[in-house]
């Protein structure tokens, strides 16, 4: 640590007092102090000692490190912490780039390192600028394959393992709903290439950030240097392009840049929560171009996939979770994988906290809130429709005032199920069943509760309907 502050001091001394570089370095010194407190002296010695900070530019801090290996390590382990500490001192900063100083530069010798970093910027190679931080857990090894995602996985793996842009898969367009693994697969491609073909340059960036950079360049009439930056990029991945959109002229330029990259045989990987043809606010021509390569869908999860993912996560965390708990979660949380993981984490965290083993009952308790939120997605209309279908009555009779039993009973069952499966209040339920009073709803619920006790065929009907609705 001493060495480093010494070397920084040297460079600080030659800078004027009000230099922005000086200011940046002073902040960096403070950041280092925080990091030392958080991670210990040893970590700072081995990883952060040789890092140099360059002046920041449009909200981005640039760190310069001697090797690719260090770059990757710092990006995955410390970049987020550095950014958040930095933001506490300067809230105009929103991202961090970690660059590798060129080998040429290293040959110049250690003195060169103390020079103004602006000088060095020109030597920087490779330009990993803009690549967002990659999550170290998002690898192919950690990706569980099942029917819904096997095609997308294979397509992503093919891109990651081909030495050049993958034939017939350029661009690779990953599409699927929220939390189904698009980002995971993109990071996995990046990790795989960084590990196995380190000479290839991979950029992973959100569509929003990409567009922001793009529009800024456009505004500054700097589009040439924008394109220039991509010359050294072999694989460009843009996540969540459903957020792209904009003025015609912007799209026009974007389209050209995009075409140029493909013409130069750069691999593009794009993701969106919908298919190219469903992207709003994007010109037809661009939409169709996005679908020219390979469009790989990630479909909603199946029970088997959800169970497989839970088993693997529990194993990764080295926690013993009873299989009935995993089955319960896989059965109950069907929306997406992010929520599934969240639920498992909650259960594990809770058992750690109270120091008790994980049980099915405990899990049901903990997740009551979460499940309730999930059950909200069952609508009254769905319940009314299913119940009407089941009893062969008209949907409109769910709202009618007819009292004959063959209509009134199904209506009461529908009210009962609405109370059980949704968050609606009694008066609201009354309103949605043709403007009835809440006492009518209470009466319906009591009647059905009583009938469930007394009559098996009613109990069976209610159980079946409630299973179908969930
Ligand atoms: P998306 O980008 O499609 O919204 P993510 O890639 O962020 O979804 O995935 C959400 C979470 O689910 C992440 O934590 C990811 O690791 C996990 N996940 C998704 N698919 C899988 C899978 N097949 N195997 C293991 N984990 C997965
Ligand atoms: Mg995502």
Short mmCIF file of C-alpha atoms and ligand atoms in Angstrom, two decimals:
data_model
loop_
_atom_site.label_atom_id
_atom_site.label_comp_id
_atom_site.label_asym_id
_atom_site.label_seq_id
_atom_site.Cartn_x
_atom_site.Cartn_y
_atom_site.Cartn_z
CA UNK A 1 0.00 0.00 0.00
CA UNK A 2 2.80 2.34 0.88
CA UNK A 3 4.35 1.92 -2.53
CA UNK A 4 1.18 2.92 -4.19
CA UNK A 5 0.51 6.08 -2.27
CA UNK A 6 4.12 6.94 -2.86
CA UNK A 7 3.73 6.61 -6.60
CA UNK A 8 0.48 8.56 -6.56
CA UNK A 9 2.10 11.28 -4.52
CA UNK A 10 4.82 11.69 -7.05
CA UNK A 11 2.31 12.23 -9.75
CA UNK A 12 0.17 14.47 -7.59
CA UNK A 13 3.06 16.71 -6.83
CA UNK A 14 3.57 17.62 -10.42
CA UNK A 15 -0.06 18.58 -10.96
CA UNK A 16 -1.52 22.03 -10.32
CA UNK A 17 -3.62 22.30 -7.20
CA UNK A 18 -6.93 22.71 -8.99
CA UNK A 19 -6.36 20.09 -11.65
CA UNK A 20 -9.34 17.78 -12.17
CA UNK A 21 -6.91 14.88 -12.35
CA UNK A 22 -5.61 15.81 -8.95
CA UNK A 23 -9.13 15.89 -7.59
CA UNK A 24 -9.90 12.49 -9.10
CA UNK A 25 -6.80 11.02 -7.55
CA UNK A 26 -7.60 12.46 -4.19
CA UNK A 27 -10.98 10.78 -4.32
CA UNK A 28 -9.31 7.56 -5.43
CA UNK A 29 -7.07 7.72 -2.37
CA UNK A 30 -10.13 7.95 -0.18
CA UNK A 31 -11.81 5.12 -2.05
CA UNK A 32 -8.74 2.99 -1.45
CA UNK A 33 -8.91 3.73 2.23
CA UNK A 34 -12.51 2.50 2.35
CA UNK A 35 -11.60 -0.58 0.35
CA UNK A 36 -8.76 -1.38 2.72
CA UNK A 37 -11.17 -1.18 5.62
CA UNK A 38 -13.69 -3.37 3.86
CA UNK A 39 -11.46 -6.02 2.32
CA UNK A 40 -8.27 -5.80 4.35
CA UNK A 41 -4.72 -4.88 3.63
CA UNK A 42 -3.90 -8.11 1.78
CA UNK A 43 -6.54 -7.64 -0.87
CA UNK A 44 -5.47 -4.08 -1.51
CA UNK A 45 -1.86 -5.19 -1.76
CA UNK A 46 -2.52 -7.89 -4.30
CA UNK A 47 -5.28 -6.40 -6.42
CA UNK A 48 -5.49 -2.69 -6.08
CA UNK A 49 -1.89 -1.69 -5.62
CA UNK A 50 -1.06 -1.41 -9.29
CA UNK A 51 -4.32 0.23 -10.29
CA UNK A 52 -4.16 3.74 -11.57
CA UNK A 53 -6.99 6.11 -12.00
CA UNK A 54 -7.37 8.38 -14.95
CA UNK A 55 -9.47 11.52 -15.10
CA UNK A 56 -13.16 10.94 -15.40
CA UNK A 57 -15.07 11.63 -18.48
CA UNK A 58 -18.84 12.13 -18.69
CA UNK A 59 -19.53 10.38 -15.45
CA UNK A 60 -17.24 7.43 -16.08
CA UNK A 61 -14.21 6.67 -13.97
CA UNK A 62 -11.41 4.90 -15.78
CA UNK A 63 -9.12 2.55 -13.90
CA UNK A 64 -6.00 1.31 -15.60
CA UNK A 65 -4.50 -2.02 -14.69
CA UNK A 66 -1.44 -3.89 -15.96
CA UNK A 67 -3.03 -7.17 -17.07
CA UNK A 68 -6.24 -8.58 -18.47
CA UNK A 69 -6.44 -10.98 -15.61
CA UNK A 70 -6.39 -8.15 -13.11
CA UNK A 71 -8.94 -6.30 -15.13
CA UNK A 72 -11.38 -9.23 -15.05
CA UNK A 73 -10.79 -9.87 -11.39
CA UNK A 74 -11.36 -6.27 -10.44
CA UNK A 75 -14.45 -6.01 -12.61
CA UNK A 76 -16.06 -9.04 -11.02
CA UNK A 77 -14.94 -8.52 -7.45
CA UNK A 78 -14.46 -4.87 -6.71
CA UNK A 79 -15.89 -2.65 -9.43
CA UNK A 80 -19.32 -2.43 -7.85
CA UNK A 81 -17.90 -1.54 -4.45
CA UNK A 82 -15.57 1.03 -5.96
CA UNK A 83 -18.44 2.61 -7.82
CA UNK A 84 -20.72 2.84 -4.82
CA UNK A 85 -17.99 4.30 -2.60
CA UNK A 86 -17.10 6.76 -5.32
CA UNK A 87 -20.69 7.82 -5.74
CA UNK A 88 -20.84 8.72 -2.07
CA UNK A 89 -18.18 11.32 -2.72
CA UNK A 90 -19.18 12.38 -6.20
CA UNK A 91 -22.69 11.59 -7.32
CA UNK A 92 -22.11 12.57 -10.93
CA UNK A 93 -20.26 9.30 -11.48
CA UNK A 94 -22.38 6.48 -12.80
CA UNK A 95 -19.99 3.94 -14.24
CA UNK A 96 -16.52 2.51 -14.11
CA UNK A 97 -14.31 1.28 -16.90
CA UNK A 98 -11.34 -0.89 -16.27
CA UNK A 99 -8.73 -0.78 -18.98
CA UNK A 100 -5.55 -2.69 -19.58
CA UNK A 101 -2.46 -0.63 -20.15
CA UNK A 102 -0.75 -1.68 -23.37
CA UNK A 103 2.25 -3.96 -23.27
CA UNK A 104 4.12 -1.34 -25.20
CA UNK A 105 3.60 1.00 -22.36
CA UNK A 106 4.87 -1.47 -19.83
CA UNK A 107 8.11 -1.73 -21.76
CA UNK A 108 8.64 1.97 -21.32
CA UNK A 109 9.25 1.24 -17.68
CA UNK A 110 7.78 2.25 -14.38
CA UNK A 111 8.53 5.95 -14.76
CA UNK A 112 6.06 6.16 -17.58
CA UNK A 113 3.32 5.21 -15.19
CA UNK A 114 3.62 8.45 -13.34
CA UNK A 115 2.95 10.51 -16.37
CA UNK A 116 -0.34 12.20 -16.99
CA UNK A 117 -2.79 9.48 -17.73
CA UNK A 118 -4.24 11.41 -20.67
CA UNK A 119 -1.08 10.57 -22.53
CA UNK A 120 -1.50 6.94 -21.80
CA UNK A 121 -5.10 6.74 -22.87
CA UNK A 122 -4.03 6.57 -26.48
CA UNK A 123 -2.10 3.41 -25.80
CA UNK A 124 -4.89 1.65 -24.11
CA UNK A 125 -5.63 -1.70 -25.55
CA UNK A 126 -8.03 -3.42 -25.69
CA UNK A 127 -10.88 -0.94 -25.38
CA UNK A 128 -13.20 -2.58 -22.93
CA UNK A 129 -14.88 0.77 -22.51
CA UNK A 130 -18.61 0.52 -21.88
CA UNK A 131 -18.73 -3.11 -21.07
CA UNK A 132 -20.94 -3.36 -18.02
CA UNK A 133 -19.96 -5.36 -14.98
CA UNK A 134 -20.46 -9.08 -15.47
CA UNK A 135 -21.98 -11.23 -12.76
CA UNK A 136 -19.54 -14.04 -11.92
CA UNK A 137 -22.41 -16.41 -11.17
CA UNK A 138 -23.87 -16.10 -14.65
CA UNK A 139 -21.89 -18.82 -16.40
CA UNK A 140 -22.84 -21.72 -18.65
CA UNK A 141 -21.88 -24.11 -15.85
CA UNK A 142 -24.48 -22.52 -13.60
CA UNK A 143 -27.18 -22.52 -16.23
CA UNK A 144 -29.68 -25.34 -15.82
CA UNK A 145 -30.95 -26.64 -19.12
CA UNK A 146 -34.53 -27.73 -19.63
CA UNK A 147 -37.07 -27.90 -22.42
CA UNK A 148 -37.97 -24.19 -22.27
CA UNK A 149 -34.42 -22.92 -22.68
CA UNK A 150 -32.41 -25.70 -24.36
CA UNK A 151 -32.53 -24.05 -27.77
CA UNK A 152 -31.47 -20.64 -26.48
CA UNK A 153 -28.70 -22.29 -24.49
CA UNK A 154 -27.42 -24.17 -27.52
CA UNK A 155 -27.51 -21.02 -29.64
CA UNK A 156 -25.64 -19.01 -26.99
CA UNK A 157 -23.07 -21.74 -26.50
CA UNK A 158 -22.51 -21.95 -30.23
CA UNK A 159 -21.80 -18.21 -30.38
CA UNK A 160 -19.47 -18.47 -27.40
CA UNK A 161 -17.46 -21.31 -28.88
CA UNK A 162 -17.12 -20.23 -32.49
CA UNK A 163 -13.86 -18.55 -33.29
CA UNK A 164 -15.61 -15.99 -35.51
CA UNK A 165 -19.10 -14.61 -35.87
CA UNK A 166 -21.32 -17.67 -35.87
CA UNK A 167 -22.66 -18.53 -39.29
CA UNK A 168 -26.43 -18.17 -39.49
CA UNK A 169 -26.60 -16.72 -35.97
CA UNK A 170 -25.72 -13.12 -36.58
CA UNK A 171 -27.33 -11.42 -34.87
CA UNK A 172 -28.35 -13.91 -32.24
CA UNK A 173 -31.61 -12.60 -30.85
CA UNK A 174 -32.55 -13.99 -27.44
CA UNK A 175 -36.13 -13.36 -26.54
CA UNK A 176 -38.17 -14.30 -23.53
CA UNK A 177 -40.11 -12.88 -20.60
CA UNK A 178 -38.63 -11.20 -17.54
CA UNK A 179 -36.41 -13.29 -15.30
CA UNK A 180 -36.06 -16.28 -17.61
CA UNK A 181 -32.30 -16.13 -18.15
CA UNK A 182 -31.52 -13.79 -21.06
CA UNK A 183 -28.97 -11.74 -19.16
CA UNK A 184 -27.54 -14.88 -17.61
CA UNK A 185 -26.88 -16.36 -21.06
CA UNK A 186 -25.30 -13.16 -22.35
CA UNK A 187 -22.91 -12.92 -19.41
CA UNK A 188 -22.13 -16.61 -19.88
CA UNK A 189 -21.11 -15.94 -23.48
CA UNK A 190 -18.86 -13.11 -22.32
CA UNK A 191 -17.23 -15.17 -19.57
CA UNK A 192 -16.68 -18.11 -21.87
CA UNK A 193 -15.00 -16.03 -24.54
CA UNK A 194 -12.89 -14.10 -22.05
CA UNK A 195 -11.67 -17.36 -20.61
CA UNK A 196 -11.11 -19.34 -23.78
CA UNK A 197 -10.40 -16.76 -26.45
CA UNK A 198 -8.90 -13.90 -24.47
CA UNK A 199 -7.73 -12.16 -27.62
CA UNK A 200 -11.32 -11.49 -28.62
CA UNK A 201 -12.96 -8.34 -27.42
CA UNK A 202 -16.38 -8.70 -25.88
CA UNK A 203 -18.67 -5.88 -24.92
CA UNK A 204 -21.84 -6.37 -22.95
CA UNK A 205 -24.00 -3.31 -22.52
CA UNK A 206 -27.61 -2.45 -21.77
CA UNK A 207 -29.55 -1.05 -24.68
CA UNK A 208 -30.28 2.09 -22.71
CA UNK A 209 -26.64 2.82 -22.07
CA UNK A 210 -25.73 1.96 -25.61
CA UNK A 211 -28.34 4.37 -26.96
CA UNK A 212 -27.25 7.05 -24.54
CA UNK A 213 -23.66 6.79 -25.77
CA UNK A 214 -24.85 6.66 -29.31
CA UNK A 215 -27.05 9.73 -29.05
CA UNK A 216 -24.35 11.66 -27.23
CA UNK A 217 -21.94 10.89 -30.03
CA UNK A 218 -24.55 11.88 -32.57
CA UNK A 219 -25.19 15.16 -30.82
CA UNK A 220 -21.49 15.94 -30.59
CA UNK A 221 -21.10 15.07 -34.27
CA UNK A 222 -18.72 12.42 -33.11
CA UNK A 223 -20.28 9.44 -34.75
CA UNK A 224 -17.11 8.52 -36.55
CA UNK A 225 -15.19 7.99 -33.37
CA UNK A 226 -18.17 6.12 -32.00
CA UNK A 227 -17.95 3.68 -34.87
CA UNK A 228 -14.19 3.67 -34.54
CA UNK A 229 -14.53 2.40 -31.02
CA UNK A 230 -16.24 -0.68 -32.34
CA UNK A 231 -13.51 -1.56 -34.75
CA UNK A 232 -11.75 -3.54 -32.09
CA UNK A 233 -14.90 -5.23 -30.82
CA UNK A 234 -15.44 -8.82 -31.85
CA UNK A 235 -18.59 -9.55 -29.95
CA UNK A 236 -21.13 -6.88 -29.09
CA UNK A 237 -24.01 -7.80 -26.80
CA UNK A 238 -26.89 -5.42 -26.23
CA UNK A 239 -29.35 -6.35 -23.50
CA UNK A 240 -33.03 -5.42 -23.35
CA UNK A 241 -33.46 -3.70 -26.70
CA UNK A 242 -37.17 -3.26 -26.05
CA UNK A 243 -36.04 0.00 -24.43
CA UNK A 244 -34.50 1.28 -27.64
CA UNK A 245 -36.54 3.60 -29.74
CA UNK A 246 -36.21 7.17 -30.77
CA UNK A 247 -36.29 9.67 -33.54
CA UNK A 248 -36.09 8.48 -37.12
CA UNK A 249 -32.69 10.03 -37.70
CA UNK A 250 -31.26 8.28 -34.63
CA UNK A 251 -32.66 4.99 -35.77
CA UNK A 252 -31.28 5.55 -39.23
CA UNK A 253 -27.74 5.99 -37.88
CA UNK A 254 -28.19 3.12 -35.50
CA UNK A 255 -29.27 0.94 -38.38
CA UNK A 256 -26.15 1.81 -40.36
CA UNK A 257 -23.84 1.18 -37.44
CA UNK A 258 -25.57 -2.09 -36.82
CA UNK A 259 -25.27 -3.17 -40.45
CA UNK A 260 -21.65 -2.11 -40.60
CA UNK A 261 -20.81 -4.29 -37.61
CA UNK A 262 -22.42 -7.32 -39.16
CA UNK A 263 -20.77 -6.63 -42.50
CA UNK A 264 -17.42 -6.51 -40.73
CA UNK A 265 -18.21 -9.92 -39.33
CA UNK A 266 -18.63 -8.82 -35.76
CA UNK A 267 -20.87 -11.05 -33.72
CA UNK A 268 -23.95 -9.34 -32.34
CA UNK A 269 -26.08 -10.74 -29.57
CA UNK A 270 -29.31 -8.94 -28.77
CA UNK A 271 -31.94 -9.62 -26.15
CA UNK A 272 -35.48 -8.42 -25.66
CA UNK A 273 -38.54 -9.45 -23.72
CA UNK A 274 -40.43 -9.93 -26.98
CA UNK A 275 -39.78 -11.04 -30.52
CA UNK A 276 -38.21 -8.62 -33.04
CA UNK A 277 -41.50 -8.15 -34.83
CA UNK A 278 -43.22 -7.06 -31.61
CA UNK A 279 -40.74 -4.31 -30.75
CA UNK A 280 -42.60 -1.02 -30.55
CA UNK A 281 -41.12 2.29 -31.58
CA UNK A 282 -38.60 0.64 -33.86
CA UNK A 283 -38.84 0.92 -37.59
CA UNK A 284 -40.07 -2.09 -39.48
CA UNK A 285 -36.85 -2.28 -41.47
CA UNK A 286 -34.73 -2.47 -38.32
CA UNK A 287 -37.04 -4.92 -36.66
CA UNK A 288 -36.81 -7.26 -39.57
CA UNK A 289 -33.03 -6.84 -39.71
CA UNK A 290 -32.80 -7.82 -36.04
CA UNK A 291 -34.55 -11.05 -36.87
CA UNK A 292 -32.31 -11.91 -39.80
CA UNK A 293 -29.94 -14.10 -37.89
CA UNK A 294 -31.20 -16.56 -35.35
CA UNK A 295 -34.12 -15.81 -33.05
CA UNK A 296 -34.00 -18.07 -30.00
CA UNK A 297 -36.95 -18.09 -27.63
CA UNK A 298 -36.72 -18.76 -23.93
CA UNK A 299 -40.11 -20.12 -22.95
CA UNK A 300 -41.85 -19.96 -19.58
CA UNK A 301 -40.46 -22.44 -17.09
CA UNK A 302 -41.76 -25.93 -16.46
CA UNK A 303 -42.03 -27.58 -13.05
CA UNK A 304 -39.03 -29.84 -13.84
CA UNK A 305 -36.83 -26.89 -14.75
CA UNK A 306 -37.84 -24.94 -11.67
CA UNK A 307 -37.09 -27.92 -9.44
CA UNK A 308 -33.74 -28.48 -11.18
CA UNK A 309 -32.76 -24.84 -10.68
CA UNK A 310 -33.71 -24.92 -7.00
CA UNK A 311 -31.72 -28.10 -6.41
CA UNK A 312 -28.68 -26.64 -8.08
CA UNK A 313 -28.93 -23.33 -6.19
CA UNK A 314 -29.26 -25.09 -2.86
CA UNK A 315 -26.26 -27.20 -3.72
CA UNK A 316 -24.24 -24.14 -4.75
CA UNK A 317 -25.04 -22.48 -1.45
CA UNK A 318 -24.20 -25.71 0.36
CA UNK A 319 -27.46 -25.70 2.24
CA UNK A 320 -29.52 -28.78 3.04
CA UNK A 321 -33.04 -28.06 1.92
CA UNK A 322 -35.62 -30.86 2.30
CA UNK A 323 -36.92 -31.98 -1.07
CA UNK A 324 -40.52 -31.33 -0.06
CA UNK A 325 -39.59 -27.68 0.44
CA UNK A 326 -37.99 -27.47 -3.00
CA UNK A 327 -41.02 -29.18 -4.54
CA UNK A 328 -43.34 -26.80 -2.76
CA UNK A 329 -41.46 -23.78 -4.07
CA UNK A 330 -41.23 -25.16 -7.60
CA UNK A 331 -44.94 -25.79 -7.49
CA UNK A 332 -45.96 -22.45 -6.06
CA UNK A 333 -43.65 -19.94 -7.70
CA UNK A 334 -44.19 -20.20 -11.39
CA UNK A 335 -43.79 -16.61 -12.53
CA UNK A 336 -40.07 -16.52 -13.22
CA UNK A 337 -36.68 -17.73 -12.09
CA UNK A 338 -35.69 -14.52 -10.37
CA UNK A 339 -38.65 -14.80 -8.02
CA UNK A 340 -37.98 -18.47 -7.52
CA UNK A 341 -34.41 -17.74 -6.43
CA UNK A 342 -35.63 -14.89 -4.27
CA UNK A 343 -38.00 -17.22 -2.46
CA UNK A 344 -35.32 -19.82 -1.85
CA UNK A 345 -32.95 -17.15 -0.56
CA UNK A 346 -35.59 -15.87 1.80
CA UNK A 347 -36.21 -19.32 3.22
CA UNK A 348 -32.50 -19.96 3.72
CA UNK A 349 -31.84 -16.53 5.20
CA UNK A 350 -34.70 -16.95 7.61
CA UNK A 351 -33.51 -20.32 8.85
CA UNK A 352 -30.01 -18.91 9.35
CA UNK A 353 -31.39 -16.00 11.27
CA UNK A 354 -33.54 -17.93 13.68
CA UNK A 355 -31.17 -20.88 13.80
CA UNK A 356 -33.82 -23.44 12.94
CA UNK A 357 -33.86 -26.13 10.28
CA UNK A 358 -35.80 -25.51 7.09
CA UNK A 359 -39.21 -27.16 7.14
CA UNK A 360 -42.23 -27.17 4.88
CA UNK A 361 -44.40 -25.44 7.50
CA UNK A 362 -41.80 -22.77 8.12
CA UNK A 363 -41.48 -22.21 4.39
CA UNK A 364 -45.21 -21.84 3.95
CA UNK A 365 -45.22 -19.24 6.69
CA UNK A 366 -42.34 -17.23 5.33
CA UNK A 367 -43.67 -17.18 1.84
CA UNK A 368 -47.22 -16.29 2.69
CA UNK A 369 -46.67 -12.68 1.70
CA UNK A 370 -44.86 -13.53 -1.45
CA UNK A 371 -47.41 -16.11 -2.46
CA UNK A 372 -50.23 -13.76 -1.73
CA UNK A 373 -48.70 -11.20 -4.03
CA UNK A 374 -48.42 -13.91 -6.62
CA UNK A 375 -52.01 -15.03 -6.21
CA UNK A 376 -53.18 -11.51 -6.89
CA UNK A 377 -52.60 -12.25 -10.53
CA UNK A 378 -55.68 -14.50 -10.56
CA UNK A 379 -58.48 -12.25 -11.74
CA UNK A 380 -62.12 -12.23 -10.74
CA UNK A 381 -63.07 -12.64 -14.39
CA UNK A 382 -61.03 -15.82 -14.61
CA UNK A 383 -62.70 -17.24 -11.56
CA UNK A 384 -66.14 -16.35 -12.83
CA UNK A 385 -65.43 -17.83 -16.23
CA UNK A 386 -63.98 -21.10 -14.90
CA UNK A 387 -66.80 -21.61 -12.45
CA UNK A 388 -69.47 -20.77 -15.03
CA UNK A 389 -67.89 -23.21 -17.48
CA UNK A 390 -67.67 -25.90 -14.86
CA UNK A 391 -71.35 -25.65 -13.98
CA UNK A 392 -72.50 -24.96 -17.49
CA UNK A 393 -74.16 -21.65 -16.74
CA UNK A 394 -73.83 -18.36 -18.58
CA UNK A 395 -71.07 -15.99 -17.55
CA UNK A 396 -73.62 -13.23 -17.27
CA UNK A 397 -75.36 -15.13 -14.47
CA UNK A 398 -72.34 -14.44 -12.28
CA UNK A 399 -73.63 -10.87 -12.23
CA UNK A 400 -77.34 -11.56 -12.18
CA UNK A 401 -79.75 -11.49 -9.29
CA UNK A 402 -81.36 -14.80 -10.19
CA UNK A 403 -81.84 -16.95 -7.18
CA UNK A 404 -82.58 -20.38 -8.55
CA UNK A 405 -80.16 -22.71 -6.91
CA UNK A 406 -78.44 -24.05 -10.02
CA UNK A 407 -77.28 -20.49 -10.68
CA UNK A 408 -76.96 -19.12 -7.16
CA UNK A 409 -74.75 -21.96 -5.94
CA UNK A 410 -72.03 -21.58 -8.60
CA UNK A 411 -72.12 -17.84 -8.02
CA UNK A 412 -71.54 -18.41 -4.32
CA UNK A 413 -68.68 -20.76 -5.09
CA UNK A 414 -67.12 -18.13 -7.34
CA UNK A 415 -67.40 -15.53 -4.57
CA UNK A 416 -65.89 -17.97 -2.09
CA UNK A 417 -62.97 -18.68 -4.43
CA UNK A 418 -62.44 -14.98 -5.07
CA UNK A 419 -62.13 -14.37 -1.36
CA UNK A 420 -59.70 -17.27 -0.98
CA UNK A 421 -57.55 -16.68 -4.03
CA UNK A 422 -57.40 -12.91 -4.38
CA UNK A 423 -56.87 -9.83 -2.24
CA UNK A 424 -60.21 -8.23 -3.00
CA UNK A 425 -62.25 -6.91 -0.11
CA UNK A 426 -65.78 -8.12 0.54
CA UNK A 427 -67.48 -4.94 -0.75
CA UNK A 428 -65.30 -5.04 -3.89
CA UNK A 429 -66.24 -8.67 -4.49
CA UNK A 430 -69.90 -7.75 -4.09
CA UNK A 431 -69.55 -4.99 -6.62
CA UNK A 432 -67.87 -7.25 -9.14
CA UNK A 433 -70.66 -9.81 -8.84
CA UNK A 434 -73.36 -7.54 -10.14
CA UNK A 435 -73.43 -4.88 -7.43
CA UNK A 436 -74.27 -7.02 -4.45
CA UNK A 437 -73.96 -6.04 -0.83
CA UNK A 438 -70.97 -7.26 1.17
CA UNK A 439 -73.33 -9.14 3.51
CA UNK A 440 -74.43 -11.20 0.52
CA UNK A 441 -70.76 -12.08 -0.05
CA UNK A 442 -70.32 -13.07 3.60
CA UNK A 443 -73.43 -15.21 3.39
CA UNK A 444 -72.10 -16.89 0.22
CA UNK A 445 -68.75 -17.66 1.85
CA UNK A 446 -70.37 -19.09 4.99
CA UNK A 447 -72.74 -21.20 2.93
CA UNK A 448 -69.93 -22.70 0.88
CA UNK A 449 -67.77 -23.32 3.95
CA UNK A 450 -70.65 -25.17 5.49
CA UNK A 451 -71.32 -27.18 2.31
CA UNK A 452 -67.66 -28.14 1.98
CA UNK A 453 -67.93 -29.72 5.43
CA UNK A 454 -71.17 -31.51 4.67
CA UNK A 455 -71.12 -32.49 1.04
CA UNK A 456 -68.24 -34.26 -0.54
CA UNK A 457 -69.19 -33.44 -4.14
CA UNK A 458 -69.09 -29.72 -3.32
CA UNK A 459 -65.78 -30.06 -1.51
CA UNK A 460 -64.38 -31.90 -4.52
CA UNK A 461 -65.68 -29.29 -6.96
CA UNK A 462 -64.18 -26.43 -4.98
CA UNK A 463 -60.84 -28.20 -4.64
CA UNK A 464 -60.74 -28.94 -8.36
CA UNK A 465 -61.66 -25.40 -9.36
CA UNK A 466 -59.15 -23.87 -7.02
CA UNK A 467 -56.42 -26.15 -8.41
CA UNK A 468 -57.32 -25.20 -11.96
CA UNK A 469 -57.22 -21.51 -11.13
CA UNK A 470 -53.80 -21.69 -9.50
P1 LIG B 1 -33.71 -11.96 -17.76
O1 LIG B 1 -32.49 -11.25 -18.20
O2 LIG B 1 -34.28 -12.86 -18.82
O3 LIG B 1 -34.75 -11.06 -17.16
P2 LIG B 1 -31.90 -13.16 -15.86
O4 LIG B 1 -30.89 -13.68 -16.80
O5 LIG B 1 -31.57 -11.93 -15.11
O6 LIG B 1 -33.31 -12.96 -16.59
O7 LIG B 1 -32.29 -14.33 -14.85
C1 LIG B 1 -32.93 -14.10 -13.61
C2 LIG B 1 -32.28 -14.97 -12.55
O8 LIG B 1 -32.57 -16.32 -12.81
C3 LIG B 1 -30.77 -14.85 -12.53
O9 LIG B 1 -30.33 -14.86 -11.20
C4 LIG B 1 -30.30 -16.10 -13.26
O10 LIG B 1 -29.06 -16.55 -12.79
C5 LIG B 1 -31.39 -17.09 -12.95
N1 LIG B 1 -31.58 -18.06 -14.02
C6 LIG B 1 -32.31 -17.88 -15.15
N2 LIG B 1 -32.30 -18.99 -15.91
C7 LIG B 1 -31.54 -19.90 -15.25
C8 LIG B 1 -31.17 -21.25 -15.51
N3 LIG B 1 -31.57 -21.89 -16.63
N4 LIG B 1 -30.38 -21.88 -14.62
C9 LIG B 1 -30.00 -21.25 -13.49
N5 LIG B 1 -30.31 -19.99 -13.18
C10 LIG B 1 -31.09 -19.30 -14.04
MG1 LIG B 2 -32.08 -9.20 -18.13
#
